[in-house]
XYZ file of C-alpha atoms in Angstrom:
385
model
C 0.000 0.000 0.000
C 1.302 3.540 -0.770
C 1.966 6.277 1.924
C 0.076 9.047 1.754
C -1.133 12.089 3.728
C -4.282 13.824 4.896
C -3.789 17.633 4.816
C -5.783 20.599 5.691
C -8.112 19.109 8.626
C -9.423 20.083 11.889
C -7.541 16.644 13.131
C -8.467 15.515 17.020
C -6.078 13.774 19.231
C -5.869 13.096 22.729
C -3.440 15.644 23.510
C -5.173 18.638 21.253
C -7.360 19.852 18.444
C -5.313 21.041 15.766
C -6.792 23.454 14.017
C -5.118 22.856 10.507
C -3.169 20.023 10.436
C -1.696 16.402 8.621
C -1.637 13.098 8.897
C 0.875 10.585 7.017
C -0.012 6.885 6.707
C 1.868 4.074 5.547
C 0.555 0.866 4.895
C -2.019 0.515 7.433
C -0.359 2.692 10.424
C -0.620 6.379 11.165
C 3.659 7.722 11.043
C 3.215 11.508 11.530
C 0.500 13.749 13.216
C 1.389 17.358 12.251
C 0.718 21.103 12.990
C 0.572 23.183 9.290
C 0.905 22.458 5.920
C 2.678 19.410 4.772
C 5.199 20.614 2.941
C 6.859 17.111 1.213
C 6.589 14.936 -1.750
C 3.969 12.601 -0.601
C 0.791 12.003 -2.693
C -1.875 14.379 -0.317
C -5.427 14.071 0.065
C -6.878 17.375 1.096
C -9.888 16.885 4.067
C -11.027 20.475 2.702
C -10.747 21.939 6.165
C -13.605 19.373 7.941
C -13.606 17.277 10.937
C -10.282 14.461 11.165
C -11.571 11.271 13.800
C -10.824 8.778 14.525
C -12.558 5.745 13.505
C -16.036 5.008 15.284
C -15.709 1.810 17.521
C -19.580 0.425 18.256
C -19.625 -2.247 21.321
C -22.942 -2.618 20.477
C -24.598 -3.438 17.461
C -26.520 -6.552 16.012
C -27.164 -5.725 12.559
C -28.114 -4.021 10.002
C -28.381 -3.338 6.139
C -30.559 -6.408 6.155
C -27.863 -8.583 8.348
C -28.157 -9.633 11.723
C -25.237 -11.341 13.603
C -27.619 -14.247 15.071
C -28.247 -15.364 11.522
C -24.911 -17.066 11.855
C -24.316 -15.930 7.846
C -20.436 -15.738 6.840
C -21.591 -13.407 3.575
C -23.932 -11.738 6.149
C -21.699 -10.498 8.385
C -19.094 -9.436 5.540
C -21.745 -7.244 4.108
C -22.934 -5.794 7.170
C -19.157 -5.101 7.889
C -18.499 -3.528 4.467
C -21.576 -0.987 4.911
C -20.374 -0.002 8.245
C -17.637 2.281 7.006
C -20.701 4.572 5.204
C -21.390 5.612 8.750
C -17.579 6.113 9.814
C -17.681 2.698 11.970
C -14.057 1.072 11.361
C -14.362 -1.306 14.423
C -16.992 -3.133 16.575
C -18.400 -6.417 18.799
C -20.448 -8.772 16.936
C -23.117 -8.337 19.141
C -25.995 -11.847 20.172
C -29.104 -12.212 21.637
C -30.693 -14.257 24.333
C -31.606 -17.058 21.949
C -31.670 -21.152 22.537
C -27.693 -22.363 23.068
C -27.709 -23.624 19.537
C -28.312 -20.450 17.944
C -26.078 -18.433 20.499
C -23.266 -21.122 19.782
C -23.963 -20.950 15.752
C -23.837 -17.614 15.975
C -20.559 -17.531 17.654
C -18.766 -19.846 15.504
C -20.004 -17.656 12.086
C -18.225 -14.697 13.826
C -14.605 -16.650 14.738
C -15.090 -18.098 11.373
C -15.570 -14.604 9.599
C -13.304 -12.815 12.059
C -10.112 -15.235 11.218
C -11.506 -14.084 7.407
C -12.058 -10.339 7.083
C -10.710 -8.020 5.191
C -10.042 -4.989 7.472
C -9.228 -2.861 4.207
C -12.347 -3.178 2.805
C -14.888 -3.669 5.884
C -15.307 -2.542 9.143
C -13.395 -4.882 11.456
C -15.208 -7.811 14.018
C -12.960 -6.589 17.441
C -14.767 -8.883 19.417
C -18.552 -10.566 21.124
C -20.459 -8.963 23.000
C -23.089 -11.627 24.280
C -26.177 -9.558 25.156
C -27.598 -11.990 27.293
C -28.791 -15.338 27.720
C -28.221 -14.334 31.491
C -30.934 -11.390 32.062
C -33.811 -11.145 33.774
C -37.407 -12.508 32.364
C -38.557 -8.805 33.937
C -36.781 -6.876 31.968
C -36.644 -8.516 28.459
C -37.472 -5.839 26.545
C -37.007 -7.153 22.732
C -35.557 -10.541 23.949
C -37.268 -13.747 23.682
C -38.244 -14.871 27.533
C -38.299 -18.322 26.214
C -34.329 -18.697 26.425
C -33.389 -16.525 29.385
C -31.520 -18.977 31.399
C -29.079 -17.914 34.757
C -25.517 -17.416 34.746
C -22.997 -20.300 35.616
C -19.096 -20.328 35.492
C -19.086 -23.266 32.977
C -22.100 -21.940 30.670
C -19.758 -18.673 30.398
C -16.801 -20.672 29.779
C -18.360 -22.864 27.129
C -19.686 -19.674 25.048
C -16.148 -18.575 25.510
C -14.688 -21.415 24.359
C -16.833 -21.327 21.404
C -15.861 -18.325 20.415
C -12.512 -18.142 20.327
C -11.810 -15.872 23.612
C -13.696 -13.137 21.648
C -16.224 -12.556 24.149
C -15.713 -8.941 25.457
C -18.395 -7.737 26.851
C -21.726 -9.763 28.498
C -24.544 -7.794 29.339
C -26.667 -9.439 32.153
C -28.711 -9.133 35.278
C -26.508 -9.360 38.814
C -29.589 -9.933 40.810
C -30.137 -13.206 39.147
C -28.960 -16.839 40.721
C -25.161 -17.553 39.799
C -24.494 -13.791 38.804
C -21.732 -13.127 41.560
C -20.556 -16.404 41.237
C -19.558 -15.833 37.580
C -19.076 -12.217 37.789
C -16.093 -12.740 40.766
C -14.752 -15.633 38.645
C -14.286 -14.070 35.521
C -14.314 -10.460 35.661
C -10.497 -10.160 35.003
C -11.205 -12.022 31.389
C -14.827 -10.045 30.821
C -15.981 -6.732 30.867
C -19.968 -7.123 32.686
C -21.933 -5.065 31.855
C -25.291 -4.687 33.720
C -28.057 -4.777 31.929
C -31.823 -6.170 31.654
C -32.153 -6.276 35.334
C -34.657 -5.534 38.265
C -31.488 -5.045 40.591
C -31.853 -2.197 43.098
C -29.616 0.748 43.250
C -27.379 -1.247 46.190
C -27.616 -4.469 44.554
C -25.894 -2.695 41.358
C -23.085 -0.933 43.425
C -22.708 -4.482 45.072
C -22.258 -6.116 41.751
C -19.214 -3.204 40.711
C -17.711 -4.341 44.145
C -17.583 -7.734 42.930
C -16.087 -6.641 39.236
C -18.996 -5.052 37.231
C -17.918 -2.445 34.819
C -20.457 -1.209 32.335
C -24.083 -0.263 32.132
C -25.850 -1.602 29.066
C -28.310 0.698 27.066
C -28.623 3.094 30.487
C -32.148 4.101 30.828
C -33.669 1.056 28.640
C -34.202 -2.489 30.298
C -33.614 -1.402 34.131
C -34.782 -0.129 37.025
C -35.431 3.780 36.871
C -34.536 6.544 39.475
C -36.426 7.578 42.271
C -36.035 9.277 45.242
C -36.165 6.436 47.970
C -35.003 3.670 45.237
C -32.178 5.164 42.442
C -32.026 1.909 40.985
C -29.891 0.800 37.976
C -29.948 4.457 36.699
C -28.897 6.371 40.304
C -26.055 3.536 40.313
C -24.736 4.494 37.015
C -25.219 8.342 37.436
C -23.362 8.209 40.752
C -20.405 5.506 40.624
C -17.238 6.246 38.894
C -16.460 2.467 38.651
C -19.322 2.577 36.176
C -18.972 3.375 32.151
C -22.302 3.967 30.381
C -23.531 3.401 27.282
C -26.262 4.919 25.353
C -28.307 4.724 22.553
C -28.441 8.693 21.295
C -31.484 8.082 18.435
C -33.659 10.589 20.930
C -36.634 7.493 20.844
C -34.976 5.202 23.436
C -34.252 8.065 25.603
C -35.047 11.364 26.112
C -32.361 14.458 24.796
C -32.445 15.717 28.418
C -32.360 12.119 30.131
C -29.254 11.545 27.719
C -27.544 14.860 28.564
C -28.231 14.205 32.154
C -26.652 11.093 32.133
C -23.475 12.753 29.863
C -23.103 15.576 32.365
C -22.862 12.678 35.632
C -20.324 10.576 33.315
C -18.469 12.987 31.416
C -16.887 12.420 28.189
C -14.893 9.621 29.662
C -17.225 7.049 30.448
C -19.918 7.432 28.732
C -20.053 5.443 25.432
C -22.196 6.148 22.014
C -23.860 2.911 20.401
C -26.203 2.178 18.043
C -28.031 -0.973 19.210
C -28.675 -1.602 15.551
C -30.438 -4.433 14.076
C -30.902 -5.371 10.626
C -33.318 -2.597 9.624
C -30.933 0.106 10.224
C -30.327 1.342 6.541
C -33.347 -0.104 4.992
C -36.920 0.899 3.830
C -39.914 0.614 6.841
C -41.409 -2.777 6.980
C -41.277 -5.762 8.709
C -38.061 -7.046 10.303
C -36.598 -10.229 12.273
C -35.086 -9.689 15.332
C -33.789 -12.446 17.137
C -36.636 -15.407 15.739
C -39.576 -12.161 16.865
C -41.556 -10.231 14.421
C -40.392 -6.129 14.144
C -41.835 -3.504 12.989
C -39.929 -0.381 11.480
C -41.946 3.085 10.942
C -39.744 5.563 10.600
C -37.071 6.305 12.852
C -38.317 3.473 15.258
C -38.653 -0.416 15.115
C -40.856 -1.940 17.476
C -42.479 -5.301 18.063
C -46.136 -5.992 17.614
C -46.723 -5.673 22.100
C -45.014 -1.825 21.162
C -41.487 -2.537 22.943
C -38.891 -0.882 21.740
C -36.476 -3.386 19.753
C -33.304 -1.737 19.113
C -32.520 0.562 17.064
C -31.734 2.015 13.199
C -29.107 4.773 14.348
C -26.362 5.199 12.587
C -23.060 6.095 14.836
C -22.402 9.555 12.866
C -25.945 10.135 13.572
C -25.424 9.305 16.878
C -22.803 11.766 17.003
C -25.062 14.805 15.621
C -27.525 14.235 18.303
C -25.285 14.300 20.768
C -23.774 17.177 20.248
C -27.551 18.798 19.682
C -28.464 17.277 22.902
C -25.334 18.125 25.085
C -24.890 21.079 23.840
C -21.104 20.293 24.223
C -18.438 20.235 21.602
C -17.135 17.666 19.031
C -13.889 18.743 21.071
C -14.822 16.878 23.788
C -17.706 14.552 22.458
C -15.084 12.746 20.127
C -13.544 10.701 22.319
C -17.282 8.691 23.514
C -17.143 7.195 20.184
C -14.039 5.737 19.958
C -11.298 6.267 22.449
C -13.068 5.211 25.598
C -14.418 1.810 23.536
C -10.782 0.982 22.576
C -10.029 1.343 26.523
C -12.422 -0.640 27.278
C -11.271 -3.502 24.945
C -7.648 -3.176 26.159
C -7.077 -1.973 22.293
C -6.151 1.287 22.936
C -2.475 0.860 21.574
C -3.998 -0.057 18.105
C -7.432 1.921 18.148
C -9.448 4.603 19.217
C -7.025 7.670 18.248
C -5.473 9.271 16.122
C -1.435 8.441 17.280
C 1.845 8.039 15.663
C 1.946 4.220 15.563
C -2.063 2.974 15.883
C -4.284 1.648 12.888
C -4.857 4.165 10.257
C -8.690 3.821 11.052
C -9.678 7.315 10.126
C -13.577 9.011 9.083
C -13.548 12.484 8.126
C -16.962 14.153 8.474
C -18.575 17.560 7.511
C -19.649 20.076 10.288
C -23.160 18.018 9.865
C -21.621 15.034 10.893
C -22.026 13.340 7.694
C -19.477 11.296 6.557
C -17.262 12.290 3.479
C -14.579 9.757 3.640
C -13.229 6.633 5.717
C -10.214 5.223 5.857
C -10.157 1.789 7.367
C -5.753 0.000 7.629
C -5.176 2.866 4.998
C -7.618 2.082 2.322
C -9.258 4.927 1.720
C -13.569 4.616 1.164
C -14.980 8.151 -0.362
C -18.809 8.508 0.461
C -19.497 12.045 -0.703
């Protein structure tokens, strides 16, 4: 692959915005973050002055474009990957559903088998699982089947694990349940938990970070809300550090003042920007699958028939726009909740989540809209306007 550079952007990096600035690449790495004009022999690529990120990391995200990761589909999963980089994605979890331990393990083995596979110049790149239950609560389903919700055990953990490679970084799922601190003390050092789906009260929650809890899934959607006497789930994640939040900024699922509520308690970082996508994200209104139930999408929502939300059809650069409508608060600081706090997270911060001499030349240059113009995933660069 040739070396290159990016020139006049508005480039963000941990350490500073730079105002006008470039950014060399060779092969798939980033070698030089500068201040200026370049001013060398390099073939350039002028960003025309807009917005330099780094590439969007979603942790979760089932589907979409018609795909859905539990349909265990190898030419699924690469096409849902490839139309990921439209919305400045580059990186994210594979993310299941609380299905029957057939389909959860089918599912699994698609993903190692297309993981070992994929072209990470072309598509966005599989960094991981995130199993999104089978170990929630049947009172807090929301768009999971109640059928298959089963309780955590060591070796049921271990098995998925096995199955998938050690690729299972995240697990959403309820600590109140039977066998939760068993399995959350055992293998919190090897999984991020994230708490989610659950009826647990505010002190049960704080109870389950003491025993290795990290993350709140979806906050505000599938757990137990604030109130005065009870905070619940919510109060827990507003008020302890050792908590990371992650939300899903389409303005349906929550409200823009619940989400900047819940961005001013966290700040920019620990709280996380998803999509919660499934299949219908990118696709005409109809009827969907979602995890073997029936969806319906109208609009900017997709709902099943009982009129539960069932994820979402946000795009993560949409994401991003609301955000910063909803906040109120810069793309200065607002960057970062897309990308560099996920890569933490993972324990891939020395390859992803910014823009650094040395780290994957994952790369999406936006407009001041927040639509994407270009994306550059391991150098290859992917033009969309």
């Amino acid at each position: 692959m040739a070396e290159y550079v990016i020139e006049n952007g508005r480039i963000y990096t941990e350490e500073e915005i730079i105002e006008r600035g470039y950014i060399i690449v060779k092969d798939d790495k980033i070698t030089d973050v500068g201040k200026g004009d370049y001013e060398g022999a390099l073939t350039t690529y002028d960003a025309q002055g807009q917005h330099v990120l780094p590439g969007f990391i979603d942790i979760h995200m089932h589907g979409g474009y018609g795909e859905d990761a539990m349909d265990a589909s190898y030419d699924g999963l690469k096409h849902l990957a490839e139309l990921l980089l439209s919305e400045g994605t580059t990186s994210f979890l594979a993310t299941t559903m609380t299905q029957s331990d057939e389909n959860i393990t089918k599912a699994l083995e698609n993903i190692i088998e297309y993981q070992k596979q994929q072209n990470v110049l072309k598509a966005a790149d599989i960094v991981g699982i995130h199993l999104e239950g089978p170990f929630i609560s049947e009172h807090k389903v929301g768009a999971q089947n109640p059928a298959y919700v089963q309780r955590p055990s060591i070796e049921k953990v271990q098995q998925f694990q096995k199955t998938a490679n050690n690729q299972i970084k995240v697990i959403t799922f309820a600590p109140e349940v039977e066998g939760a601190h068993e399995t959350l003390e055992a293998l919190h050092d090897q999984i991020r938990f994230s708490i989610g789906h659950t009826v647990a009260t505010f002190d049960e929650t704080n109870e389950a970070v003491a025993r290795g809890a990290k993350h709140v899934t979806h906050l505000y959607n599938a757990g137990t809300p604030f109130e005065h006497r009870e905070p619940g789930v919510f109060g827990a994640a507003w008020t302890n550090d050792s908590l990371s939040t992650e939300l899903i900024v389409d303005g349906i699922h929550s409200h823009p003042t619940a989400i900047q509520i819940a961005y001013k308690q966290k700040g920019n970082t620990r709280f996380f920007l998803i999509t919660d996508a499934m299949r219908a994200k990118g696709m005409p209104d109809g009827e969907y699958d979602l995890g073997g139930q029936n969806v319906i999408v109208k609009g900017s929502e997709a709902r099943l028939a009982s009129g539960a939300l069932a994820g979402s059809i946000l795009k993560m650069n949409e994401g991003l726009k609301n955000l910063i409508q909803y906040t109120g608060d810069s793309l200065d600081n607002l960057w970062r909740v897309t990308s560099l706090n996920q890569a933490i997270a993972l324990n891939i911060e020395s390859q992803k989540g910014s823009l650094k001499v040395g780290k994957d030349a994952d790369i999406v240059i936006v407009d001041d809209e927040i639509t994407v113009q270009t994306t550059i995933k391991a150098g290859e660069i992917h033009k969309f306007s």
